[in-house]
Coordinates of C-alpha atoms in Angstrom, one line a residue:
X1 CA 0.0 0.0 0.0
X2 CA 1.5 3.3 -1.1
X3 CA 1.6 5.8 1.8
X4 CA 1.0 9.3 0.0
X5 CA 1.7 11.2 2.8
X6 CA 4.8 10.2 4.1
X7 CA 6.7 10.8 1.0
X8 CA 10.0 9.7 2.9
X9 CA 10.4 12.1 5.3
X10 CA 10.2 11.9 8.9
X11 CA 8.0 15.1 9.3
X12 CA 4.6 13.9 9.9
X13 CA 2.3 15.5 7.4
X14 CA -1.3 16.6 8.7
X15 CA -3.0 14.6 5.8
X16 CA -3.5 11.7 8.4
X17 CA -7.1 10.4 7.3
X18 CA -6.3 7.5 4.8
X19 CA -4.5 6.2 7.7
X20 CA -7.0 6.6 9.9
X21 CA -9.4 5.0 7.5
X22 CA -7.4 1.8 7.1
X23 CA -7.0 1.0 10.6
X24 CA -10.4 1.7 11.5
X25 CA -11.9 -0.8 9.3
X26 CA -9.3 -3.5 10.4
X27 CA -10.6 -2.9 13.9
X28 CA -14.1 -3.4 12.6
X29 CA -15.9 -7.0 12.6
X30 CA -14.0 -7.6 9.8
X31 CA -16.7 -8.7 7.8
X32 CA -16.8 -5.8 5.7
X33 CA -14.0 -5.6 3.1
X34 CA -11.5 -2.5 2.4
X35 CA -13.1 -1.4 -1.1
X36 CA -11.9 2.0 -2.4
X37 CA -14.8 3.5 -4.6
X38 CA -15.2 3.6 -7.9
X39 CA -13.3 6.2 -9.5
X40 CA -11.1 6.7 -12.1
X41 CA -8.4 8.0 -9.7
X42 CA -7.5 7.0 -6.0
X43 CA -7.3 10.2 -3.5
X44 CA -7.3 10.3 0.0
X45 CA -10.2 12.3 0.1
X46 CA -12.4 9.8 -2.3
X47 CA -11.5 7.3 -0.4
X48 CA -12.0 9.3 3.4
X49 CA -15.3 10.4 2.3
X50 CA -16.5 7.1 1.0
X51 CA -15.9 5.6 4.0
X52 CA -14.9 7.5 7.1
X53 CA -18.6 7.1 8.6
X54 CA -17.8 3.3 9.3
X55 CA -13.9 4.4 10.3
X56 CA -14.9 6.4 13.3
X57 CA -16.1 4.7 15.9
X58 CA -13.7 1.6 15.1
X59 CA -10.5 4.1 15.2
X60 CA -11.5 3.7 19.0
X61 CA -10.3 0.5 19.7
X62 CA -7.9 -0.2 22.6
X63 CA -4.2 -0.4 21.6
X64 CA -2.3 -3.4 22.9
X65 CA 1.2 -5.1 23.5
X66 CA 1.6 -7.0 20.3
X67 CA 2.2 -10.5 20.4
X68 CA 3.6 -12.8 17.7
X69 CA 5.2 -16.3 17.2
X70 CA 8.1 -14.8 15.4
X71 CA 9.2 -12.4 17.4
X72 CA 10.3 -15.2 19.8
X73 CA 12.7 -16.9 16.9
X74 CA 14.1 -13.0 16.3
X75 CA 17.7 -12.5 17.5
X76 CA 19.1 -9.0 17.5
X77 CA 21.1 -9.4 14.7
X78 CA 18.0 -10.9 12.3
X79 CA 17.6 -8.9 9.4
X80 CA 15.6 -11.3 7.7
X81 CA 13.2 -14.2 7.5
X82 CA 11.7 -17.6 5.6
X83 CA 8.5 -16.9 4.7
X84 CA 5.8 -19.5 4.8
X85 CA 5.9 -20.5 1.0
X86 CA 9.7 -21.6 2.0
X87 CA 10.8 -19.6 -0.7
X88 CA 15.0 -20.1 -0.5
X89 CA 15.3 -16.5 -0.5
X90 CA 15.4 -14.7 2.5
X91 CA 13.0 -11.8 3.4
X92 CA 14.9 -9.2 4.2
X93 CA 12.9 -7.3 6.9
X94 CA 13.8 -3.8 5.9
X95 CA 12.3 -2.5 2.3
X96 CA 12.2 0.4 0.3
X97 CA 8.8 1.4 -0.6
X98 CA 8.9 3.8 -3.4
X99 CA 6.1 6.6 -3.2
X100 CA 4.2 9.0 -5.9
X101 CA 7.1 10.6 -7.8
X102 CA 8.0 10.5 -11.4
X103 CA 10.2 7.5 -13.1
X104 CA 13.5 9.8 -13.0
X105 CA 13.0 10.1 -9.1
X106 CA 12.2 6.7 -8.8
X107 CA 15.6 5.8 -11.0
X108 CA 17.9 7.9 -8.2
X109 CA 16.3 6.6 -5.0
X110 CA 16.4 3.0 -5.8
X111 CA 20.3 3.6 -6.7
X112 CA 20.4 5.5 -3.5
X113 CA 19.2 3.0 -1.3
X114 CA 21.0 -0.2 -3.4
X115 CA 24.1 1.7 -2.3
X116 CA 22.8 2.1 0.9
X117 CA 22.4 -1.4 1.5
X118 CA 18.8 -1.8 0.9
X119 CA 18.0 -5.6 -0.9
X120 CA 14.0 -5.6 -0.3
X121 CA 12.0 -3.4 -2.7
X122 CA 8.0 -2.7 -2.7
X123 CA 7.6 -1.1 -6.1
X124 CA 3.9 -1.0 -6.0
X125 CA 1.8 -0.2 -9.6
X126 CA 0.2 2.9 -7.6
X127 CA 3.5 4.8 -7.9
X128 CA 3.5 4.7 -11.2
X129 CA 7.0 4.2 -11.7
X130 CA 8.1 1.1 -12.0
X131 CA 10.0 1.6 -15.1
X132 CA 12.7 4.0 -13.3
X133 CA 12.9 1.3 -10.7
X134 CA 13.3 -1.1 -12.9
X135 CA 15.8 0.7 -15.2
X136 CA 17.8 1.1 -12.0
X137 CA 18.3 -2.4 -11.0
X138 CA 19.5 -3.0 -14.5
X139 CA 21.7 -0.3 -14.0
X140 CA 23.1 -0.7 -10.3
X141 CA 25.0 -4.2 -11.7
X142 CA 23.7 -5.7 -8.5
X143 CA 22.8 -9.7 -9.3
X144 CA 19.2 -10.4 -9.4
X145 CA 19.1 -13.3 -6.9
X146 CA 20.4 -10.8 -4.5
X147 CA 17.3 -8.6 -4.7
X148 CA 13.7 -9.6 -3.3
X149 CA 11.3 -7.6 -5.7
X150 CA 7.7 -7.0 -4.9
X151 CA 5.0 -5.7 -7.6
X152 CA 1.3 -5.3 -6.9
X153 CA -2.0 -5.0 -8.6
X154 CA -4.9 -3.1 -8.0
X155 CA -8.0 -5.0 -8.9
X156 CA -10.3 -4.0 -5.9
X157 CA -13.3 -2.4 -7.9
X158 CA -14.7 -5.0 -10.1
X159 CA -17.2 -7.6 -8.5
X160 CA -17.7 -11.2 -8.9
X161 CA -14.7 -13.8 -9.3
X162 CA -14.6 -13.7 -13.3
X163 CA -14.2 -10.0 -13.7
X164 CA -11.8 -9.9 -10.2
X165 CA -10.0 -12.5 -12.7
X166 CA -9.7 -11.1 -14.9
X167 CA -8.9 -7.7 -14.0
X168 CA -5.7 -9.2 -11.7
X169 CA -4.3 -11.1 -14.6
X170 CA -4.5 -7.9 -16.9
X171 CA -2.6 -6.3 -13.4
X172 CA 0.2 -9.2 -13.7
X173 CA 0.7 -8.7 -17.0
X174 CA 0.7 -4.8 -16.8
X175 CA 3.6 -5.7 -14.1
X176 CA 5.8 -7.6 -16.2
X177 CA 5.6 -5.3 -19.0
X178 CA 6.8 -2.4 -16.9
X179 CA 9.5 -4.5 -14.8
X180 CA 11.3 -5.6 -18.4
X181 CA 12.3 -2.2 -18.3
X182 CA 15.2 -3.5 -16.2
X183 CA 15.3 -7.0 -17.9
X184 CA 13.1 -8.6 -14.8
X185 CA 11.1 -10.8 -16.0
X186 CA 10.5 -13.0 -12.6
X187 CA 9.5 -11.4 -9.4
X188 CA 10.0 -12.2 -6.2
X189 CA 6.8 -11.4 -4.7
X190 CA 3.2 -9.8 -6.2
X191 CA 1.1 -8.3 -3.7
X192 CA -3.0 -7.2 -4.2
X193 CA -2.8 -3.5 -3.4
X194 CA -6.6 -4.1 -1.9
X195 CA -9.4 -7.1 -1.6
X196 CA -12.2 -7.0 -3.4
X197 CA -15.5 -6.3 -2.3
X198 CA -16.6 -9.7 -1.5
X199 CA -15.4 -13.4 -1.1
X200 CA -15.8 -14.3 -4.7
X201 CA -14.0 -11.0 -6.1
X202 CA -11.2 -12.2 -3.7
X203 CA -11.0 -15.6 -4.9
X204 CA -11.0 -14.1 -7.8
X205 CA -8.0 -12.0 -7.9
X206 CA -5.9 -14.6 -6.0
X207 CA -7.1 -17.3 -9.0
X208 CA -5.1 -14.9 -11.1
X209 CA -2.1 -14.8 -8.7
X210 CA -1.7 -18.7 -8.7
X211 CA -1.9 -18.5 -12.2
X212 CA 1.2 -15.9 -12.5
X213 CA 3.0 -18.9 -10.2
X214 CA 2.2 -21.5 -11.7
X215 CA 3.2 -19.9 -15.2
X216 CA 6.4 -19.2 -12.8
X217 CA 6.5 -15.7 -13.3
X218 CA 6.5 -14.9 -9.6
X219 CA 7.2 -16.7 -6.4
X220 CA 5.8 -15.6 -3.0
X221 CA 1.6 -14.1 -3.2
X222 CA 1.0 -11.9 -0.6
X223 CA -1.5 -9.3 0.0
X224 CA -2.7 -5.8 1.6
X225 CA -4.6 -4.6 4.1
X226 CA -7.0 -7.7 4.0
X227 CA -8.8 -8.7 7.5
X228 CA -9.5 -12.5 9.1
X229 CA -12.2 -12.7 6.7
X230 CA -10.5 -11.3 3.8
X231 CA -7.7 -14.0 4.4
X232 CA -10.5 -16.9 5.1
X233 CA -12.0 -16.5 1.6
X234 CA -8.3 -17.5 0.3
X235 CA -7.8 -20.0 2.8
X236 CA -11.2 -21.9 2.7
X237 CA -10.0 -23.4 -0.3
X238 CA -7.2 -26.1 1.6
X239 CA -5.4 -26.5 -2.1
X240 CA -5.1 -22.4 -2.3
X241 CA -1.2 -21.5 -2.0
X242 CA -1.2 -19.1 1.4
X243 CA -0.4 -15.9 1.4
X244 CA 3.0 -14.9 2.7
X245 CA 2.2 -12.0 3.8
X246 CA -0.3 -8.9 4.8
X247 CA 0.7 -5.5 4.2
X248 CA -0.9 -3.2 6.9
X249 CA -0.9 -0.1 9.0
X250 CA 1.6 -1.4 11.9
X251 CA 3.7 1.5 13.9
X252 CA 4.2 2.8 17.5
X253 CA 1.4 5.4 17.0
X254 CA -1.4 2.2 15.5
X255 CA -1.5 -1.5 16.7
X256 CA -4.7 -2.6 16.6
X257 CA -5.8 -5.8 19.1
X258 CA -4.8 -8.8 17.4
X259 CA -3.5 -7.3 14.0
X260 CA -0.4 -9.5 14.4
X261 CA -2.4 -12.7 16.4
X262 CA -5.0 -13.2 13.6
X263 CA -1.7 -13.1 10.9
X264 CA 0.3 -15.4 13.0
X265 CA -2.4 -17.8 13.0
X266 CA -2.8 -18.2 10.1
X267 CA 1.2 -18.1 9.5
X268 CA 1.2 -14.9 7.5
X269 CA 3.5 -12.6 8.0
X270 CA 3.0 -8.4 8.9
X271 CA 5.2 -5.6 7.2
X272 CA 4.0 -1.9 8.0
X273 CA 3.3 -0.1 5.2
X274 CA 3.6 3.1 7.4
X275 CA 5.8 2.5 10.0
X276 CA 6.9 6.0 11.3
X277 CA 3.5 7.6 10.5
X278 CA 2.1 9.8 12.9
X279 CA 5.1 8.5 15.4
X280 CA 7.9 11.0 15.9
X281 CA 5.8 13.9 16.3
X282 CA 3.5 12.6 19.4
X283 CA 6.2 9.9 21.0
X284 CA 9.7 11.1 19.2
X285 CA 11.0 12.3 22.9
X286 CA 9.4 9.4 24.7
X287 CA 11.6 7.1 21.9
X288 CA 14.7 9.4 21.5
X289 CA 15.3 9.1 25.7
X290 CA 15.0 5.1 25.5
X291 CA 17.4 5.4 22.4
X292 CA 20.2 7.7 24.3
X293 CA 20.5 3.9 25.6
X294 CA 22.1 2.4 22.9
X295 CA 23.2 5.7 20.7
X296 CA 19.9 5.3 18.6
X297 CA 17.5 8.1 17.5
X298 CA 13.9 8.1 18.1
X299 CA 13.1 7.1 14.7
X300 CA 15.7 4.2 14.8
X301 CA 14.1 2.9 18.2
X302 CA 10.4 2.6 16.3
X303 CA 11.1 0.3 13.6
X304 CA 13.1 -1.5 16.1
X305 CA 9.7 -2.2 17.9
X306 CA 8.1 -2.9 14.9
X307 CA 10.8 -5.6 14.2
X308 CA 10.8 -6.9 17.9
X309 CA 7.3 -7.2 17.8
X310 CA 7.5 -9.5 14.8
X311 CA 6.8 -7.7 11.8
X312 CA 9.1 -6.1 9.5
X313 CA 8.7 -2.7 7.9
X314 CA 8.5 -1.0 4.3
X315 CA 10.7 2.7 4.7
X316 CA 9.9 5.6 2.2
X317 CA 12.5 7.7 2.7
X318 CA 14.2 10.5 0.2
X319 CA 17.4 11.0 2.4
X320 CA 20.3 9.0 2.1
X321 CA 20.7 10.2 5.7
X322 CA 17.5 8.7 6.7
X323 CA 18.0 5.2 4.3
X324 CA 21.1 4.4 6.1
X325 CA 19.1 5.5 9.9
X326 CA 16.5 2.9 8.5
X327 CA 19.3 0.2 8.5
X328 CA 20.9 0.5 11.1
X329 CA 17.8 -1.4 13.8
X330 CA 19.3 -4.7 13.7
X331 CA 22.7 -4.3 16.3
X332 CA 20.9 -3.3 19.5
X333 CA 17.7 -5.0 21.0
X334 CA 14.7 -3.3 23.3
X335 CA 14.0 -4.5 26.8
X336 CA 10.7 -6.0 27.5
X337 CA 10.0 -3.2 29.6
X338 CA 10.9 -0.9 26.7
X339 CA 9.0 -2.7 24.5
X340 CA 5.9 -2.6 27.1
X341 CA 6.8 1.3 27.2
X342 CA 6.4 2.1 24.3
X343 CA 3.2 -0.2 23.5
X344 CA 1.6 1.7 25.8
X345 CA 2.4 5.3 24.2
X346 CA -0.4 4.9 22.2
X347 CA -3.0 3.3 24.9

């Protein structure tokens, strides 16, 4: 999911309310599916005012101390993981999620953070510029089985299982076409930017994903701010290949109850499309005085939570400052107290 108003800096912007929205309905009785509306362009505001009346009252929600399987198998050191499809290549847990700029922009970055040490990349279909990312790998010289690459498709607005079908195949192949840019012509991981807005749409759109598999075109299916239900439509079918992971709102500032239990259970893995959102501005000094600890910054001291907790983030950073800050969460490891602490900033 592309955050629009993060942009890669760590000044929190005051267009909060897609966030807001997301969460909300993952709090809800997650029945109802995350649809954006029908239009021929996605904007925060569409997308607010379609459906902030059902946001509200779930943005209420108590906060709690994640739990999760994984983060009991974490070392401080781990910078990556095996997902669930046993893929051979490692997950790195720190990505580079490239935002709403231009191909050119898209091009420096992704050289940027390469140098940087950066081997996870979400180049979603929403940025709009997967060609510069592309051309970029092909440029950096970097070997392709040293890069995890993640595309995604947006098929939420059509209904019923043949048009979600055939919407998401159009979506894979719309991928491929702009990732030959940089001669990639197998991913690493396709993700659905949204579910659709009912069971069948959703089996639907992950028909098409097992399809791009099996014609070996990708490896790992994940997916995107989908609920328990949302997941249960894939996994009701016992033969459907399992997502490897759910791409959600996850940070300091949002953990909703059980956002990482209902994952865990059924064994897909979080990353936090947002992880700094909304973070440094209300708890930066509660984080920068736990990180004067181990010569961290506040910003630095977050995504270590996130990671300790058990998921892994998505950065979206411009700085080459702030790429190599990003990096640098895997030498020093959080108390439980710390991590209680900080749990409990948002409560």
């Amino acid at each position: 999911c592309i955050d629009v108003c993060a942009l890669g800096s760590y000044k929190i912007s005051t267009m909060k309310l897609i966030n807001i929205l997301i969460v909300g309905l993952l709090q809800q009785n997650t029945t109802t599916a995350l649809q954006l509306p029908s239009s021929t362009e996605i904007t925060r505001r569409t997308a607010v005012s379609n459906l902030i009346a059902s946001s509200t009252a779930a943005v209420a929600s108590s906060l709690i101390y994640p739990q999760s399987a994984m983060a009991d198998e974490l070392t401080v050191s781990s910078n990556a993981i095996t997902l669930n499809s046993q893929n051979k290549k490692a997950f790195p847990l720190a990505s580079f999620g490239l935002q709403i700029y231009n191909d050119d922009t898209a091009y420096k970055l992704t050289l940027t953070a390469l140098e940087v040490g950066y081997r996870n990349f979400f180049a979603s279909v929403l940025a709009g510029n997967q060609k510069g990312f592309a051309r970029a790998i092909k440029d950096s010289g970097i070997p392709r089985d040293e890069l995890y690459i993640c595309g995604t498709v947006l098929s939420n607005r059509v209904n019923g299982e043949e048009a979600a079908y055939k919407k998401t195949a159009q979506g894979c192949l719309e991928n491929m076409q702009a990732f030959s840019a940089g001669n990639i012509d197998k991913l690493d991981m396709i993700m659905l930017d949204y579910p659709g807005p009912n069971d069948e749409s959703v089996r639907g759109q992950w028909k098409a994903f097992e399809e791009m598999k099996t014609n070996n075109l990708v490896d790992d299916l994940a997916v995107s701010n989908f609920s328990p239900a949302q997941l249960d439509a894939i996994l009701v079918n016992p033969s459907a290949t399992k997502p490897t992971l759910n791409q959600l709102p996850f940070s300091v500032a949002f953990h909703p109850r059980d956002i990482l239990e209902y994952n865990a259970k059924r064994g897909v893995h979080v990353q936090s499309w947002s992880p700094l959102s909304r973070v440094l501005g209300r708890y930066g000094t509660d984080l920068a005085s736990i990180g004067k600890n181990y010569g961290k910054s506040a910003a630095q001291v977050g995504l270590r939570w996130i990671v300790q907790s058990g998921a892994s983030f998505c950065t979206q950073s411009k700085s080459k400052s702030h790429f190599e800050e990003d990096l640098k969460v895997f030498d020093f490891e959080l108390t439980s107290e710390e991590m209680k602490r900080i749990a409990q900033l948002a409560a």
